[in-house]
Coordinates of C-alpha atoms in Angstrom, one line a residue:
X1 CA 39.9 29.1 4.3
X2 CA 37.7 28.1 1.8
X3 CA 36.6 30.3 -1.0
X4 CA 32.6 30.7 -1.3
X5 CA 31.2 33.1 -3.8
X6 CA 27.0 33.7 -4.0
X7 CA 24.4 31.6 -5.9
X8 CA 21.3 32.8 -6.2
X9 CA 18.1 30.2 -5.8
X10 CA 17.1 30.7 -9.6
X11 CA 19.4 31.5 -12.4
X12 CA 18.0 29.9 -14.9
X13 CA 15.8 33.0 -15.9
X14 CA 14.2 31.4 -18.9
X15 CA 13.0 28.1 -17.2
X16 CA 11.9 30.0 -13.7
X17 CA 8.2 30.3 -14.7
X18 CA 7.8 26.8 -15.7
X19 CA 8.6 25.6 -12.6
X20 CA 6.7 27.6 -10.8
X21 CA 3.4 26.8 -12.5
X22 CA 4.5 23.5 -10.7
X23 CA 5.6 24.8 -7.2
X24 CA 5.4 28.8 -7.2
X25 CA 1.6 29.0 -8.1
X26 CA 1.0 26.2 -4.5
X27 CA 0.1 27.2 -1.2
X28 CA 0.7 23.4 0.1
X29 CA 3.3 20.9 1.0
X30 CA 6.6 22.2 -0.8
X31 CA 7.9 19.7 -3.6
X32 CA 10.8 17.2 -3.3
X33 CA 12.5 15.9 -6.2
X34 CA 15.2 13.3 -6.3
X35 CA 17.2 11.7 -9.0
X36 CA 20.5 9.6 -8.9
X37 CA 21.6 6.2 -10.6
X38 CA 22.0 2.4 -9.7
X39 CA 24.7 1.1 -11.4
X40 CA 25.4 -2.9 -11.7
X41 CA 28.1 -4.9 -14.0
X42 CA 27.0 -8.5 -15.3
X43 CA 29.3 -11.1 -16.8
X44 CA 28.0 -12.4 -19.9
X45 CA 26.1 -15.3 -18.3
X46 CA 24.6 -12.6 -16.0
X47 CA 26.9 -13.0 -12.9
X48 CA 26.8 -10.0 -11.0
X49 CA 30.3 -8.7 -10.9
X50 CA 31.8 -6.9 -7.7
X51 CA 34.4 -4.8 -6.9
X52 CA 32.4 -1.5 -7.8
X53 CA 33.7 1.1 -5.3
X54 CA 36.5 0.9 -7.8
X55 CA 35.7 3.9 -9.9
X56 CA 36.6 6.1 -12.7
X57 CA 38.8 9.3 -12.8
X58 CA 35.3 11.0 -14.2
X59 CA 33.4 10.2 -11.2
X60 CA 35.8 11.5 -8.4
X61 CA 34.2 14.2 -6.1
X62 CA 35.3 17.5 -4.9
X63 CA 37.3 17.2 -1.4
X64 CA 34.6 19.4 0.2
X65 CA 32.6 16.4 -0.3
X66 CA 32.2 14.2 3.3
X67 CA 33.1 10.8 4.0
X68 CA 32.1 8.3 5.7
X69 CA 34.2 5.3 6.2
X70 CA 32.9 2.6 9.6
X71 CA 34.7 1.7 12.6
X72 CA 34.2 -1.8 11.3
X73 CA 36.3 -1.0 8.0
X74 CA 38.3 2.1 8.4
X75 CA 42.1 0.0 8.9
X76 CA 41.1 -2.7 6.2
X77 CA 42.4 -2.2 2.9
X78 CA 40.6 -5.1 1.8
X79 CA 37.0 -4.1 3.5
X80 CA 37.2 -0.5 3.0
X81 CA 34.0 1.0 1.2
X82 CA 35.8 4.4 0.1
X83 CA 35.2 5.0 -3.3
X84 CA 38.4 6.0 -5.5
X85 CA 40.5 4.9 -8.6
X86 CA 43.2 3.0 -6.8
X87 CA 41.5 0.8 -4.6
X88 CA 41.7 -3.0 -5.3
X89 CA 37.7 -2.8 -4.2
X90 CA 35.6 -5.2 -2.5
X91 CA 34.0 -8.1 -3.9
X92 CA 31.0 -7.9 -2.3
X93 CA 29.9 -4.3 -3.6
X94 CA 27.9 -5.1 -6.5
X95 CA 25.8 -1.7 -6.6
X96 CA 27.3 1.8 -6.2
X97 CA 24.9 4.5 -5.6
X98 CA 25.5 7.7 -7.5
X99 CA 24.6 10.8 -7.2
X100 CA 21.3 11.0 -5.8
X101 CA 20.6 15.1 -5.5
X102 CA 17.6 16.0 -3.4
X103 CA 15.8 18.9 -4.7
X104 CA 13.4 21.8 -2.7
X105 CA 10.9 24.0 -4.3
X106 CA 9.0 25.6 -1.4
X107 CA 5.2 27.3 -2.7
X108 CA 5.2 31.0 -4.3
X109 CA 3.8 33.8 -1.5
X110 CA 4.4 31.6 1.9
X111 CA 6.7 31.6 4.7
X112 CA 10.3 29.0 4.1
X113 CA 9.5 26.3 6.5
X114 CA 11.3 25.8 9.7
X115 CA 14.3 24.3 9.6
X116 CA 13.6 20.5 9.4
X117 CA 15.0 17.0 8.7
X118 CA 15.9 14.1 6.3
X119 CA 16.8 10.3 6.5
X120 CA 18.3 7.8 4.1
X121 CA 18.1 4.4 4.4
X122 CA 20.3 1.9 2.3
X123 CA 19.7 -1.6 3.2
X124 CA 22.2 -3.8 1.9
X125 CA 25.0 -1.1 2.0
X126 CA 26.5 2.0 3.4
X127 CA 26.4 6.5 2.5
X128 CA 29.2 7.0 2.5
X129 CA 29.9 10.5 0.2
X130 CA 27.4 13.2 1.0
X131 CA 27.0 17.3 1.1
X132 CA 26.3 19.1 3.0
X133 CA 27.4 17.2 6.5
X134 CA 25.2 14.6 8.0
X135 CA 25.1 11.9 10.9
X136 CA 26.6 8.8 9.1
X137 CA 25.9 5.5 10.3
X138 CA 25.8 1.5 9.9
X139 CA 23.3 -0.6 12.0
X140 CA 22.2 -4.7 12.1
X141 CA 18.5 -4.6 11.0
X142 CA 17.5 -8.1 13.9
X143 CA 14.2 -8.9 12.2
X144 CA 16.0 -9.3 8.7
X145 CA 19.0 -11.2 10.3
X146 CA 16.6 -13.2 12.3
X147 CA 14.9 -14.5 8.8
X148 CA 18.9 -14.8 6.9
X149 CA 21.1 -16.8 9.5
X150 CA 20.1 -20.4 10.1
X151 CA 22.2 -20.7 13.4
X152 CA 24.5 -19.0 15.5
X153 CA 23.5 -15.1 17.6
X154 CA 22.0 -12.6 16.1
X155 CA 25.1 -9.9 15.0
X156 CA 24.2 -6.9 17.4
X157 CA 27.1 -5.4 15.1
X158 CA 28.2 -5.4 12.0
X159 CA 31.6 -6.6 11.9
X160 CA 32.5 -5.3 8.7
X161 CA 33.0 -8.6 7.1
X162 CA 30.3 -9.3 4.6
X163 CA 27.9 -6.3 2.6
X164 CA 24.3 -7.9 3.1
X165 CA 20.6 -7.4 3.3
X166 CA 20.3 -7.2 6.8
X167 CA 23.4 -4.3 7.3
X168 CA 21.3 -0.9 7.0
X169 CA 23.5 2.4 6.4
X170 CA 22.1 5.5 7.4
X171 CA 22.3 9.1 6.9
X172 CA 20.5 12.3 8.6
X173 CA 20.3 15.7 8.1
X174 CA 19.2 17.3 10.8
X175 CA 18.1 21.0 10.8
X176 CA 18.3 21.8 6.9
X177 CA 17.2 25.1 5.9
X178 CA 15.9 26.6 2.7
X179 CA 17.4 29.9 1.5
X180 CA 17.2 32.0 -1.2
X181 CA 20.5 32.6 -2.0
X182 CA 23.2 31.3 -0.4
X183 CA 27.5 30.9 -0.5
X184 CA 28.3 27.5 -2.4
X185 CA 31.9 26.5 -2.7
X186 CA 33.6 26.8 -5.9
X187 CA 34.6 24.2 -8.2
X188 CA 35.7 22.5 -11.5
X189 CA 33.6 19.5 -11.1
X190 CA 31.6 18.6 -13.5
X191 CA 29.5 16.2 -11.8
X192 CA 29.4 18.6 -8.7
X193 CA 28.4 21.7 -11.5
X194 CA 25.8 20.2 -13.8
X195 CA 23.3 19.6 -10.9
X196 CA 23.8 23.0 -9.8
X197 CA 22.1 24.4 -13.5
X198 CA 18.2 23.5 -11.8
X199 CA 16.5 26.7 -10.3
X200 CA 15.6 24.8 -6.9
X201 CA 15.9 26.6 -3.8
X202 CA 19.6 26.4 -1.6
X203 CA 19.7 24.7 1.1
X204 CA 22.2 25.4 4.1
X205 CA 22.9 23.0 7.0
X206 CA 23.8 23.8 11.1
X207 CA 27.1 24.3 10.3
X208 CA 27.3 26.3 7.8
X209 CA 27.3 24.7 4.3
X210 CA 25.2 25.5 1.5
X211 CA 24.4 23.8 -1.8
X212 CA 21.2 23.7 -4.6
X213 CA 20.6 20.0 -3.5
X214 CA 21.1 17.7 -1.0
X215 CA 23.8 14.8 -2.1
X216 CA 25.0 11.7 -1.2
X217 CA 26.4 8.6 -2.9
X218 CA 26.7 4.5 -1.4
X219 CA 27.7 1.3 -2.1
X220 CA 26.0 -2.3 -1.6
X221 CA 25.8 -6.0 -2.2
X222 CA 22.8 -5.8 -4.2
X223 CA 21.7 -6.8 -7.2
X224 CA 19.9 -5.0 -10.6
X225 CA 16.5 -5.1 -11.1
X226 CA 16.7 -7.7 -13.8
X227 CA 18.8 -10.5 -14.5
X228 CA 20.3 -10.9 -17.5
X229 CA 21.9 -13.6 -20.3
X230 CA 24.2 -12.2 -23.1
X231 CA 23.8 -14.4 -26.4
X232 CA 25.0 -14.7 -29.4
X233 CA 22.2 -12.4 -31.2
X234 CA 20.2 -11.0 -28.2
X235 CA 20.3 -10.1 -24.4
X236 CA 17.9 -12.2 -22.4
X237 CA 16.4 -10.1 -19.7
X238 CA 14.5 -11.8 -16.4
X239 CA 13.1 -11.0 -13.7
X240 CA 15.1 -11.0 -10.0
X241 CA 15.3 -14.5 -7.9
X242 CA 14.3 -12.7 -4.7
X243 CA 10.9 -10.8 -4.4
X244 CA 10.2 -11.0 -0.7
X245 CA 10.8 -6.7 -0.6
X246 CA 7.3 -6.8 -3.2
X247 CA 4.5 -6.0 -1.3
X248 CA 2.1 -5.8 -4.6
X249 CA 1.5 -9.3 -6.6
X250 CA 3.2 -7.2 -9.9
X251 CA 5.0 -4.1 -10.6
X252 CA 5.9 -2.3 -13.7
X253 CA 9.7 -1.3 -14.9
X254 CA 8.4 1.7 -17.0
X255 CA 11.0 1.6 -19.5
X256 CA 14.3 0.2 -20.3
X257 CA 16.9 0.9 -23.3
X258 CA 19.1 -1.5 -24.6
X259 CA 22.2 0.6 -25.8
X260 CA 26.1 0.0 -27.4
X261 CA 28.7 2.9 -28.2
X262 CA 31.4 2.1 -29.5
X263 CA 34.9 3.3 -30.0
X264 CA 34.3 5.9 -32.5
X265 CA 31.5 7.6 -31.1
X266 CA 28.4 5.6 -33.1
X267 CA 25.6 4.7 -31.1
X268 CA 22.9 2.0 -31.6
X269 CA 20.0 1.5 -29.2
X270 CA 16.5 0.1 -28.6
X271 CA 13.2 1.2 -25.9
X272 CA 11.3 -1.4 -24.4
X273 CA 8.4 -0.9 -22.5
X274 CA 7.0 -1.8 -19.7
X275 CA 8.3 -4.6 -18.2
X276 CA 6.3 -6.8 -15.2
X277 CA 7.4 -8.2 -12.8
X278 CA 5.4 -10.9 -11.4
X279 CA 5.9 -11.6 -7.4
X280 CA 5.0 -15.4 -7.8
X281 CA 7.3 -15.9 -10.3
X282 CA 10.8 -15.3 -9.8
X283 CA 13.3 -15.2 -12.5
X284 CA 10.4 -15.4 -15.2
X285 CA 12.1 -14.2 -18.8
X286 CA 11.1 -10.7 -19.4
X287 CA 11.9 -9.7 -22.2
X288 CA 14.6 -10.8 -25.4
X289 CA 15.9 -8.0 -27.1
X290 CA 18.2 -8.6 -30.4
X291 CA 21.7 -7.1 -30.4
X292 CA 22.9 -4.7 -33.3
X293 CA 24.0 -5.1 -37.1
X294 CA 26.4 -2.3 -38.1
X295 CA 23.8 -0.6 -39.9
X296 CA 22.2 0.1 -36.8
X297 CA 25.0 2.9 -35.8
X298 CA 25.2 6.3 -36.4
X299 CA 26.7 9.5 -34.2
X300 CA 23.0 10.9 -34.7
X301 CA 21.6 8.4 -32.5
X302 CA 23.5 9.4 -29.7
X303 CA 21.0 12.9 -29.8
X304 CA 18.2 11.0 -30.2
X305 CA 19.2 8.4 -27.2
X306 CA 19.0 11.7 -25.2
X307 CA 16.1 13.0 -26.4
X308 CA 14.1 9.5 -25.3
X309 CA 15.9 9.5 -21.9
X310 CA 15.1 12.6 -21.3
X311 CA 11.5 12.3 -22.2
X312 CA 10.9 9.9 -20.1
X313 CA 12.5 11.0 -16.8
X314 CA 10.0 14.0 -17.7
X315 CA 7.3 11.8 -18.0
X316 CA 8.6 10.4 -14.7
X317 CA 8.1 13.4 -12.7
X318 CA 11.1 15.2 -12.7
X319 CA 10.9 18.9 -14.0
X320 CA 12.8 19.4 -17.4
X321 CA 15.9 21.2 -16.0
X322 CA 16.4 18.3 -13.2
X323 CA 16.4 15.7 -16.6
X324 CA 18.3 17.4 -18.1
X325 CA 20.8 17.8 -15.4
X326 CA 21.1 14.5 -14.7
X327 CA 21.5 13.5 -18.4
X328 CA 24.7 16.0 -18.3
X329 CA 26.0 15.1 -15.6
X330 CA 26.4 11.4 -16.3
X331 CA 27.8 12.4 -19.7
X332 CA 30.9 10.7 -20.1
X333 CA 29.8 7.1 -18.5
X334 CA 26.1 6.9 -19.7
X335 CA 27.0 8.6 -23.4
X336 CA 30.8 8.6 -24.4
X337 CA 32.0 5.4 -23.2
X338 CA 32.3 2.7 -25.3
X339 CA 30.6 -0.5 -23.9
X340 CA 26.9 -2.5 -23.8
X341 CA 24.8 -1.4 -21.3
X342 CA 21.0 -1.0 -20.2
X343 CA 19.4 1.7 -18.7
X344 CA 15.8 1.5 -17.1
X345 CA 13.4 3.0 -14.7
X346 CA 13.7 2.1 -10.7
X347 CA 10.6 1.1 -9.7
X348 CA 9.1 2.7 -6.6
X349 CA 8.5 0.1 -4.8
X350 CA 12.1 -0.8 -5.2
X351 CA 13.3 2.5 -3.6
X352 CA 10.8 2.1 -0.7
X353 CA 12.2 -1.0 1.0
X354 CA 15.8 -0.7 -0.4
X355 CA 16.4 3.5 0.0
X356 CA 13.2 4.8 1.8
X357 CA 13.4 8.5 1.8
X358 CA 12.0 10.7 4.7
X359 CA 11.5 14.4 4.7
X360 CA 10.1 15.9 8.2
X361 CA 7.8 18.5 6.9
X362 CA 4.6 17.8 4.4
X363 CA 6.1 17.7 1.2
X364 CA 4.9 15.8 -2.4
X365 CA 7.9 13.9 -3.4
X366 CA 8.4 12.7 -6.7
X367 CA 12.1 10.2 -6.9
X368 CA 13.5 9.3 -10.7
X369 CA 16.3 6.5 -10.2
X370 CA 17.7 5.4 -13.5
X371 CA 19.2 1.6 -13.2
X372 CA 22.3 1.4 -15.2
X373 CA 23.8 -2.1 -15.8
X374 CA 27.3 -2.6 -17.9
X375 CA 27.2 -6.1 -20.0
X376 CA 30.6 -7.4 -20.2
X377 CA 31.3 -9.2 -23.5
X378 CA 33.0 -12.2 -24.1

């Protein structure tokens, strides 16, 4: 049997009282807030590289965490989704989807809502970790495969073959409860731990479960918000070759950092902001940002890096224990490991035709998605 030992809704005595001059103080909709990560990996003449659901001994999960393999995939070695260090991977996942925790702060002085429900939506890929359980599923969105396939029927099915726009992966929670203090299961984790320290309120699910947040992670064959070029003495940044998902002629990536560690610890990096992205022009340069002389390294810029990451996913929306979670728990692979990468601010717009969210009760719902892509050198 599995251990459980008590949380209580807010531990974090000292950082109770701001949030509830957001949520306590309310007598409305309760507040939703959601952050996770995109992550993408470009060659340097900005291919995007696949294979992702290969991952790092860092970013295992607990066993208590579900999985979802499909029917389509589940005796494939060669198609299978599951995320996990040994796996050979799939070419066509060029996105994994990590960590997106689903925070609850129900108003100060009222009744906890009824139990109620919420949906995920991933087109282009599959949920396939989440916690507490949930109905996983894969389905053929027929208007999207209508517009993609030239000839031949209209899959009914997906076959399991080929990650694409039209395949739609699902997940629901049905019946999730807020409580005030709850059993959570124990572990070492640290990515399971650090989104824990955020004085939300537990949730609990029909069978049983309970955990601060609401979790799940994906995979998909899509691509990064920008494109990018890796030059001699700059990155070249542009804008994506499809925009058919814009429904507004521009939209706005808030902020971006251009950042290198290396070996030794030193950091450099760089802010840019905002960038546009114009719907009637596709692949339009964005932006050029140099690349850094050795002066531009210290270990004292990693602090700083943190401090203007976590500043802006304030500024974003989320409350300064959820930014500050998220920073932690992505440690190791946004901070400590050596590499060029660039981090930058999902869009919404993005996560409403790619990962549309849906809560079943009135709620104001605020979603921070950092996209994270590696630049492979030469």
């Amino acid at each position: 049997m599995t251990k459980r030992f008590l949380v209580p809704c807010a531990p974090l005595v000292l950082v109770v009282g701001a949030i509830a001059a957001h949520a306590g103080t309310r007598k409305g909709p309760i507040i939703v807030h959601e952050w996770g990560t995109i992550t993408t990996r470009h060659a340097p003449n900005g291919t995007p590289q696949g294979r992702l659901n290969r991952i790092d001994t860092t970013e295992v999960l607990p066993q208590f965490v579900h999985r979802y393999e499909p029917s389509q995939t589940v005796d494939n070695p060669e198609k299978t989704l599951v995320k996990e260090t040994l796996v050979p991977g799939r070419p066509d996942v060029t996105m994994r989807l990590e960590t997106p925790v689903i925070y609850f702060y129900p108003a100060r002085d009222m009744p906890l809502p009824p139990p109620f429900q919420v949906t995920v939506r991933f087109r282009g890929g599959i949920v396939n970790e989440f916690y507490p359980d949930a109905e996983a599923s894969v389905v053929v969105d027929v208007e999207r495969a209508s517009r993609k396939m030239q000839t031949g029927a209209i899959p009914s099915e997906w076959n399991g073959d080929v990650l694409d726009n039209y395949v739609v992966g699902r997940l629901l929670w049905r019946d999730v409860a807020l409580a005030p203090s709850a059993s959570l299961t124990p572990t070492s984790s640290h990515v399971w731990l650090a989104p824990r320290n955020v004085p939300s309120t537990n949730v609990t699910s029909k069978s049983g479960e309970a955990e601060r947040y609401l979790f799940y992670r994906g995979v998909a064959h899509l691509d990064a918000l920008m494109q990018t070029e890796l030059l001699a003495k700059e990155v070249r940044f542009l804008a994506p070759r499809q925009l058919e998902w814009m429904h507004q002629p521009s939209m706005a990536i808030a902020k971006m950092w251009l950042v290198d560690i290396r070996p030794n610890g030193t950091v450099a990096f760089r802010e840019h902001a905002p960038l546009t992205i114009d719907k009637a022009q596709p692949s339009r340069e964005l932006a050029r940002m140099p690349l850094f002389a050795d002066e531009d390294y210290s270990s004292a810029n990693l602090a700083a890096l943190r401090q203007a990451m976590k500043q802006s996913l304030v500024g974003a929306g989320l409350f300064e224990p959820e930014a500050g979670a998220m920073l932690e728990t992505w440690k190791k692979s946004y901070f400590e490991t050596p590499g060029l990468r660039v981090f930058y601010l999902v869009p919404d717009e993005w996560l409403g035709y790619f990962l549309p969210l849906r809560v079943s009760i009135p709620n104001q719902l605020t979603r921070v998605i950092v996209g994270r892509i590696d630049l492979l050198r030469r």
